[in-house]
PDB file of C-alpha atoms in Angstrom:
ATOM      1  CA  MET A  10       0.000   0.000   0.000  1.00 56.00           C
ATOM      2  CA  PRO A  11       1.243   3.545  -0.704  1.00 58.00           C
ATOM      3  CA  PRO A  12       2.238   5.662   2.305  1.00 58.00           C
ATOM      4  CA  ALA A  13      -0.561   7.599   4.031  1.00 76.00           C
ATOM      5  CA  ARG A  14       1.245  10.912   3.426  1.00 87.00           C
ATOM      6  CA  ARG A  15       3.196  12.094   0.423  1.00 95.00           C
ATOM      7  CA  ARG A  16       6.940  11.902   1.033  1.00 97.00           C
ATOM      8  CA  MET A  17       9.677  14.122  -0.316  1.00 98.00           C
ATOM      9  CA  ILE A  18      13.432  13.759   0.113  1.00 98.00           C
ATOM     10  CA  VAL A  19      15.297  17.023   0.603  1.00 98.00           C
ATOM     11  CA  GLY A  20      19.060  17.136   0.255  1.00 98.00           C
ATOM     12  CA  ILE A  21      21.175  20.091   1.337  1.00 98.00           C
ATOM     13  CA  SER A  22      24.739  20.124   0.007  1.00 98.00           C
ATOM     14  CA  GLY A  23      27.575  22.563   0.622  1.00 96.00           C
ATOM     15  CA  ALA A  24      26.860  25.098  -2.132  1.00 97.00           C
ATOM     16  CA  THR A  25      25.858  28.602  -1.183  1.00 97.00           C
ATOM     17  CA  GLY A  26      22.100  29.129  -0.998  1.00 97.00           C
ATOM     18  CA  ILE A  27      21.021  27.003   1.953  1.00 98.00           C
ATOM     19  CA  ILE A  28      18.042  29.358   2.295  1.00 98.00           C
ATOM     20  CA  TYR A  29      16.443  27.462  -0.599  1.00 98.00           C
ATOM     21  CA  GLY A  30      16.541  24.196   1.326  1.00 98.00           C
ATOM     22  CA  VAL A  31      15.258  25.866   4.486  1.00 98.00           C
ATOM     23  CA  ARG A  32      12.359  27.515   2.687  1.00 98.00           C
ATOM     24  CA  LEU A  33      11.537  24.315   0.834  1.00 98.00           C
ATOM     25  CA  LEU A  34      11.217  22.442   4.121  1.00 98.00           C
ATOM     26  CA  GLU A  35       8.980  25.167   5.539  1.00 98.00           C
ATOM     27  CA  VAL A  36       6.645  25.156   2.543  1.00 97.00           C
ATOM     28  CA  LEU A  37       6.459  21.363   2.357  1.00 98.00           C
ATOM     29  CA  ARG A  38       5.394  21.298   6.004  1.00 97.00           C
ATOM     30  CA  ARG A  39       2.576  23.716   5.205  1.00 96.00           C
ATOM     31  CA  LEU A  40       1.549  21.416   2.344  1.00 96.00           C
ATOM     32  CA  ASP A  41       1.526  18.406   4.711  1.00 96.00           C
ATOM     33  CA  VAL A  42       4.246  16.614   2.767  1.00 97.00           C
ATOM     34  CA  GLU A  43       6.411  14.311   4.894  1.00 98.00           C
ATOM     35  CA  THR A  44      10.019  15.428   4.501  1.00 98.00           C
ATOM     36  CA  HIS A  45      13.116  13.245   4.716  1.00 98.00           C
ATOM     37  CA  LEU A  46      16.221  15.388   5.121  1.00 98.00           C
ATOM     38  CA  VAL A  47      19.887  14.645   4.563  1.00 98.00           C
ATOM     39  CA  VAL A  48      22.468  17.400   5.035  1.00 98.00           C
ATOM     40  CA  SER A  49      26.031  16.860   3.882  1.00 97.00           C
ATOM     41  CA  ARG A  50      28.935  17.845   6.113  1.00 96.00           C
ATOM     42  CA  ALA A  51      29.686  20.723   3.788  1.00 97.00           C
ATOM     43  CA  GLY A  52      26.015  21.703   3.963  1.00 97.00           C
ATOM     44  CA  ASP A  53      26.296  22.040   7.720  1.00 97.00           C
ATOM     45  CA  LEU A  54      29.368  24.216   7.271  1.00 97.00           C
ATOM     46  CA  THR A  55      27.455  26.488   4.895  1.00 97.00           C
ATOM     47  CA  ARG A  56      24.625  26.669   7.432  1.00 97.00           C
ATOM     48  CA  THR A  57      26.973  28.231   9.978  1.00 97.00           C
ATOM     49  CA  HIS A  58      28.052  30.913   7.488  1.00 97.00           C
ATOM     50  CA  GLU A  59      24.696  31.763   5.917  1.00 98.00           C
ATOM     51  CA  THR A  60      22.111  31.353   8.696  1.00 97.00           C
ATOM     52  CA  ASP A  61      21.610  31.706  12.432  1.00 97.00           C
ATOM     53  CA  LEU A  62      20.119  28.205  12.605  1.00 97.00           C
ATOM     54  CA  THR A  63      21.749  25.512  14.699  1.00 97.00           C
ATOM     55  CA  ALA A  64      22.105  22.017  13.277  1.00 97.00           C
ATOM     56  CA  ALA A  65      19.235  20.898  15.511  1.00 98.00           C
ATOM     57  CA  GLU A  66      16.991  23.771  14.417  1.00 98.00           C
ATOM     58  CA  LEU A  67      17.575  22.977  10.742  1.00 98.00           C
ATOM     59  CA  ARG A  68      16.775  19.318  11.238  1.00 98.00           C
ATOM     60  CA  ALA A  69      13.683  20.159  13.259  1.00 98.00           C
ATOM     61  CA  LEU A  70      12.149  21.554  10.056  1.00 98.00           C
ATOM     62  CA  ALA A  71      11.973  17.997   8.656  1.00 98.00           C
ATOM     63  CA  ASP A  72       9.900  15.012   9.709  1.00 98.00           C
ATOM     64  CA  VAL A  73      12.801  12.563   9.407  1.00 98.00           C
ATOM     65  CA  THR A  74      16.543  13.243   9.250  1.00 98.00           C
ATOM     66  CA  TYR A  75      19.497  11.038   8.341  1.00 98.00           C
ATOM     67  CA  ASN A  76      23.218  10.882   8.955  1.00 97.00           C
ATOM     68  CA  PRO A  77      24.894  11.710   5.620  1.00 97.00           C
ATOM     69  CA  ALA A  78      27.179   8.667   6.019  1.00 96.00           C
ATOM     70  CA  ASP A  79      24.305   6.221   6.573  1.00 96.00           C
ATOM     71  CA  VAL A  80      24.131   4.604   3.138  1.00 92.00           C
ATOM     72  CA  GLY A  81      21.854   1.933   4.611  1.00 93.00           C
ATOM     73  CA  ALA A  82      19.098   4.449   5.433  1.00 97.00           C
ATOM     74  CA  ALA A  83      15.539   4.045   4.158  1.00 97.00           C
ATOM     75  CA  ILE A  84      15.961   6.649   1.410  1.00 98.00           C
ATOM     76  CA  ALA A  85      18.868   4.629  -0.009  1.00 97.00           C
ATOM     77  CA  SER A  86      16.430   1.921  -1.117  1.00 97.00           C
ATOM     78  CA  GLY A  87      14.077   2.003  -4.065  1.00 96.00           C
ATOM     79  CA  SER A  88      11.511   0.049  -2.045  1.00 96.00           C
ATOM     80  CA  PHE A  89      11.021   3.127   0.158  1.00 97.00           C
ATOM     81  CA  ARG A  90       8.399   5.046  -1.792  1.00 96.00           C
ATOM     82  CA  THR A  91       8.655   8.817  -2.225  1.00 97.00           C
ATOM     83  CA  MET A  92       7.519  11.520  -4.636  1.00 97.00           C
ATOM     84  CA  GLY A  93      11.142  12.148  -5.439  1.00 98.00           C
ATOM     85  CA  MET A  94      13.911  14.437  -4.268  1.00 98.00           C
ATOM     86  CA  VAL A  95      15.112  18.022  -4.404  1.00 98.00           C
ATOM     87  CA  VAL A  96      18.742  18.942  -3.714  1.00 98.00           C
ATOM     88  CA  ALA A  97      18.608  22.557  -2.554  1.00 98.00           C
ATOM     89  CA  PRO A  98      21.200  23.833  -3.092  1.00 98.00           C
ATOM     90  CA  CYS A  99      23.197  21.374  -5.175  1.00 98.00           C
ATOM     91  CA  SER A 100      26.976  21.728  -5.260  1.00 98.00           C
ATOM     92  CA  ILE A 101      29.063  20.789  -8.276  1.00 98.00           C
ATOM     93  CA  ARG A 102      30.562  17.910  -6.308  1.00 97.00           C
ATOM     94  CA  THR A 103      27.102  16.507  -5.586  1.00 97.00           C
ATOM     95  CA  LEU A 104      26.065  17.053  -9.203  1.00 98.00           C
ATOM     96  CA  SER A 105      29.162  15.187 -10.388  1.00 97.00           C
ATOM     97  CA  GLU A 106      28.561  12.223  -8.073  1.00 97.00           C
ATOM     98  CA  ILE A 107      24.982  11.906  -9.295  1.00 98.00           C
ATOM     99  CA  ALA A 108      25.998  12.315 -12.946  1.00 98.00           C
ATOM    100  CA  THR A 109      28.569   9.515 -12.741  1.00 96.00           C
ATOM    101  CA  GLY A 110      26.688   7.192 -10.380  1.00 95.00           C
ATOM    102  CA  VAL A 111      29.665   7.197  -7.992  1.00 93.00           C
ATOM    103  CA  THR A 112      27.551   7.692  -4.885  1.00 91.00           C
ATOM    104  CA  GLY A 113      29.663   7.287  -1.761  1.00 87.00           C
ATOM    105  CA  ALA A 114      27.378   9.226   0.581  1.00 95.00           C
ATOM    106  CA  LEU A 115      23.672   9.092   1.390  1.00 97.00           C
ATOM    107  CA  LEU A 116      22.723  12.326  -0.361  1.00 98.00           C
ATOM    108  CA  SER A 117      23.988  11.266  -3.780  1.00 97.00           C
ATOM    109  CA  ARG A 118      22.839   7.663  -3.234  1.00 97.00           C
ATOM    110  CA  ALA A 119      19.273   8.824  -2.523  1.00 98.00           C
ATOM    111  CA  ALA A 120      19.368  10.907  -5.697  1.00 98.00           C
ATOM    112  CA  ASP A 121      20.629   7.924  -7.690  1.00 98.00           C
ATOM    113  CA  VAL A 122      17.757   5.838  -6.325  1.00 98.00           C
ATOM    114  CA  CYS A 123      15.264   8.430  -7.576  1.00 98.00           C
ATOM    115  CA  LEU A 124      16.772   8.214 -11.050  1.00 98.00           C
ATOM    116  CA  LYS A 125      16.765   4.419 -11.198  1.00 98.00           C
ATOM    117  CA  GLU A 126      13.182   4.266  -9.919  1.00 98.00           C
ATOM    118  CA  ARG A 127      12.135   6.916 -12.467  1.00 98.00           C
ATOM    119  CA  ARG A 128      11.082   9.340  -9.744  1.00 98.00           C
ATOM    120  CA  ARG A 129      11.439  13.090 -10.050  1.00 98.00           C
ATOM    121  CA  LEU A 130      14.886  14.409  -9.141  1.00 98.00           C
ATOM    122  CA  VAL A 131      15.461  18.165  -9.132  1.00 98.00           C
ATOM    123  CA  LEU A 132      18.920  19.640  -8.642  1.00 98.00           C
ATOM    124  CA  MET A 133      19.114  23.331  -7.751  1.00 98.00           C
ATOM    125  CA  VAL A 134      22.674  23.694  -8.985  1.00 98.00           C
ATOM    126  CA  ARG A 135      24.398  26.769  -7.531  1.00 97.00           C
ATOM    127  CA  GLU A 136      27.520  27.626  -9.465  1.00 96.00           C
ATOM    128  CA  THR A 137      28.667  30.249 -11.949  1.00 95.00           C
ATOM    129  CA  PRO A 138      30.378  30.572 -14.350  1.00 97.00           C
ATOM    130  CA  LEU A 139      30.230  27.031 -15.685  1.00 97.00           C
ATOM    131  CA  HIS A 140      32.933  25.163 -17.572  1.00 98.00           C
ATOM    132  CA  ALA A 141      32.447  22.290 -20.014  1.00 98.00           C
ATOM    133  CA  GLY A 142      32.769  19.628 -17.315  1.00 98.00           C
ATOM    134  CA  HIS A 143      29.929  21.180 -15.313  1.00 98.00           C
ATOM    135  CA  LEU A 144      27.722  21.336 -18.385  1.00 98.00           C
ATOM    136  CA  LYS A 145      28.494  17.723 -19.314  1.00 98.00           C
ATOM    137  CA  SER A 146      27.491  16.611 -15.817  1.00 98.00           C
ATOM    138  CA  MET A 147      24.227  18.531 -16.127  1.00 98.00           C
ATOM    139  CA  LEU A 148      23.587  16.884 -19.478  1.00 98.00           C
ATOM    140  CA  ALA A 149      24.292  13.429 -18.017  1.00 98.00           C
ATOM    141  CA  VAL A 150      21.787  13.980 -15.208  1.00 98.00           C
ATOM    142  CA  THR A 151      19.209  15.297 -17.671  1.00 98.00           C
ATOM    143  CA  GLU A 152      19.681  12.293 -19.963  1.00 98.00           C
ATOM    144  CA  ALA A 153      19.181  10.029 -16.923  1.00 98.00           C
ATOM    145  CA  GLY A 154      15.836  11.691 -16.225  1.00 98.00           C
ATOM    146  CA  GLY A 155      16.751  14.383 -13.694  1.00 98.00           C
ATOM    147  CA  VAL A 156      15.873  18.071 -13.853  1.00 98.00           C
ATOM    148  CA  ILE A 157      18.507  20.787 -13.554  1.00 98.00           C
ATOM    149  CA  ALA A 158      16.815  23.820 -11.986  1.00 98.00           C
ATOM    150  CA  PRO A 159      19.332  26.537 -11.065  1.00 98.00           C
ATOM    151  CA  PRO A 160      17.840  29.090  -8.654  1.00 97.00           C
ATOM    152  CA  VAL A 161      17.591  31.870 -11.232  1.00 95.00           C
ATOM    153  CA  PRO A 162      15.518  34.847 -10.020  1.00 93.00           C
ATOM    154  CA  ALA A 163      12.536  36.114 -11.993  1.00 90.00           C
ATOM    155  CA  PHE A 164      11.918  39.850 -12.038  1.00 91.00           C
ATOM    156  CA  TYR A 165       8.529  40.001 -13.790  1.00 87.00           C
ATOM    157  CA  THR A 166       7.068  39.272 -10.339  1.00 86.00           C
ATOM    158  CA  ARG A 167       8.573  42.572  -9.142  1.00 88.00           C
ATOM    159  CA  PRO A 168      10.151  41.119  -6.004  1.00 91.00           C
ATOM    160  CA  ARG A 169      10.625  43.554  -3.154  1.00 93.00           C
ATOM    161  CA  THR A 170      12.676  41.411  -0.809  1.00 95.00           C
ATOM    162  CA  LEU A 171      15.114  38.526  -0.911  1.00 95.00           C
ATOM    163  CA  GLU A 172      12.339  36.397   0.554  1.00 95.00           C
ATOM    164  CA  ASP A 173      10.168  37.179  -2.497  1.00 94.00           C
ATOM    165  CA  VAL A 174      12.927  35.909  -4.798  1.00 95.00           C
ATOM    166  CA  VAL A 175      13.441  32.730  -2.755  1.00 96.00           C
ATOM    167  CA  ASP A 176       9.696  32.052  -2.500  1.00 95.00           C
ATOM    168  CA  HIS A 177       9.203  32.322  -6.253  1.00 94.00           C
ATOM    169  CA  THR A 178      12.079  29.960  -6.999  1.00 96.00           C
ATOM    170  CA  VAL A 179      10.865  27.401  -4.465  1.00 97.00           C
ATOM    171  CA  ALA A 180       7.351  27.627  -5.878  1.00 96.00           C
ATOM    172  CA  ARG A 181       8.657  26.904  -9.391  1.00 95.00           C
ATOM    173  CA  VAL A 182      10.529  23.852  -8.090  1.00 97.00           C
ATOM    174  CA  LEU A 183       7.372  22.581  -6.384  1.00 97.00           C
ATOM    175  CA  ASP A 184       5.504  23.007  -9.682  1.00 96.00           C
ATOM    176  CA  LEU A 185       7.671  20.167 -10.985  1.00 97.00           C
ATOM    177  CA  PHE A 186       5.986  17.896  -8.431  1.00 97.00           C
ATOM    178  CA  ASP A 187       2.480  19.300  -9.025  1.00 95.00           C
ATOM    179  CA  LEU A 188       2.557  20.918  -5.593  1.00 96.00           C
ATOM    180  CA  GLU A 189       1.011  24.358  -5.216  1.00 92.00           C
ATOM    181  CA  SER A 190       3.009  26.719  -3.045  1.00 89.00           C
ATOM    182  CA  PRO A 191       0.875  29.301  -1.205  1.00 86.00           C
ATOM    183  CA  SER A 192       3.437  31.969  -2.134  1.00 81.00           C
ATOM    184  CA  ALA A 193       3.449  31.247  -5.884  1.00 83.00           C
ATOM    185  CA  THR A 194       3.219  34.264  -8.190  1.00 83.00           C
ATOM    186  CA  ARG A 195       2.349  33.434 -11.778  1.00 84.00           C
ATOM    187  CA  TRP A 196       2.527  35.212 -15.101  1.00 84.00           C
ATOM    188  CA  GLY A 197      -0.810  36.816 -15.902  1.00 82.00           C
ATOM    189  CA  GLU A 198      -1.792  36.838 -12.242  1.00 78.00           C
ATOM    190  CA  PRO A 199      -1.218  39.736  -9.814  1.00 69.00           C
ATOM    191  CA  PRO A 200       1.753  39.513  -7.462  1.00 56.00           C
ATOM    192  CA  ALA A 201       0.839  38.838  -3.846  1.00 51.00           C
ATOM    193  CA  HIS A 202       1.859  42.386  -2.879  1.00 47.00           C
ATOM    194  CA  GLU A 203      -0.076  43.997  -5.754  1.00 54.00           C
ATOM    195  CA  ALA A 204      -3.549  42.498  -5.609  1.00 48.00           C
ATOM    196  CA  GLY A 205      -5.544  43.519  -8.646  1.00 45.00           C
ATOM    197  CA  ALA A 206      -2.538  44.532 -10.754  1.00 44.00           C
ATOM    198  CA  ALA A 207      -0.939  42.335 -13.416  1.00 43.00           C
ATOM    199  CA  PRO A 208       2.846  42.232 -13.876  1.00 44.00           C
ATOM    200  CA  ASP A 209       4.027  43.923 -17.057  1.00 47.00           C
ATOM    201  CA  GLY A 210       7.479  42.375 -17.412  1.00 48.00           C
ATOM    202  CA  PRO A 211       8.484  39.782 -20.013  1.00 47.00           C
ATOM    203  CA  ALA A 212       7.627  36.118 -19.523  1.00 41.00           C
TER     204      ALA A 212
END
């Protein structure tokens, strides 16, 4: 029997942009999606630089958390059913592990499981500029069925704060799982802060 609640795996790697993973966890909780979180060691290091959250506070945002070295965890098995996985943010190292199938840690192993089980895998790759090796890894993941979704801001929504930018990006990622974020702003619809007015920027 399928699980009573929808399940989503969230991976947080060491790239800058941990706010995307934090916000994703917050929104998924509001949507009553059961979250399974794995944070790499580098991800925890980034947390200390970019947020005021403790390791415990970050993990408290998820329903279930895992040690990044526990390759025998539930999310490392295809028999553990989930909607899929988002890596937010996704470092180039994590991207490369997933692209090659050389998955020595739980985060990349869980992503590999999503690919082999034909479940949705979304990588919010945070790097620029990109060289040919990066692009080849992105192509390899795409050919394997994953989605490369860099956190690129949209300005037709007329964001006023950094939170507006993050919310829009997270909402677009959740669209890939047919999940409706309460903070989504869509083309042809008024921004949340401008009820009754349509955005006039390019699509």
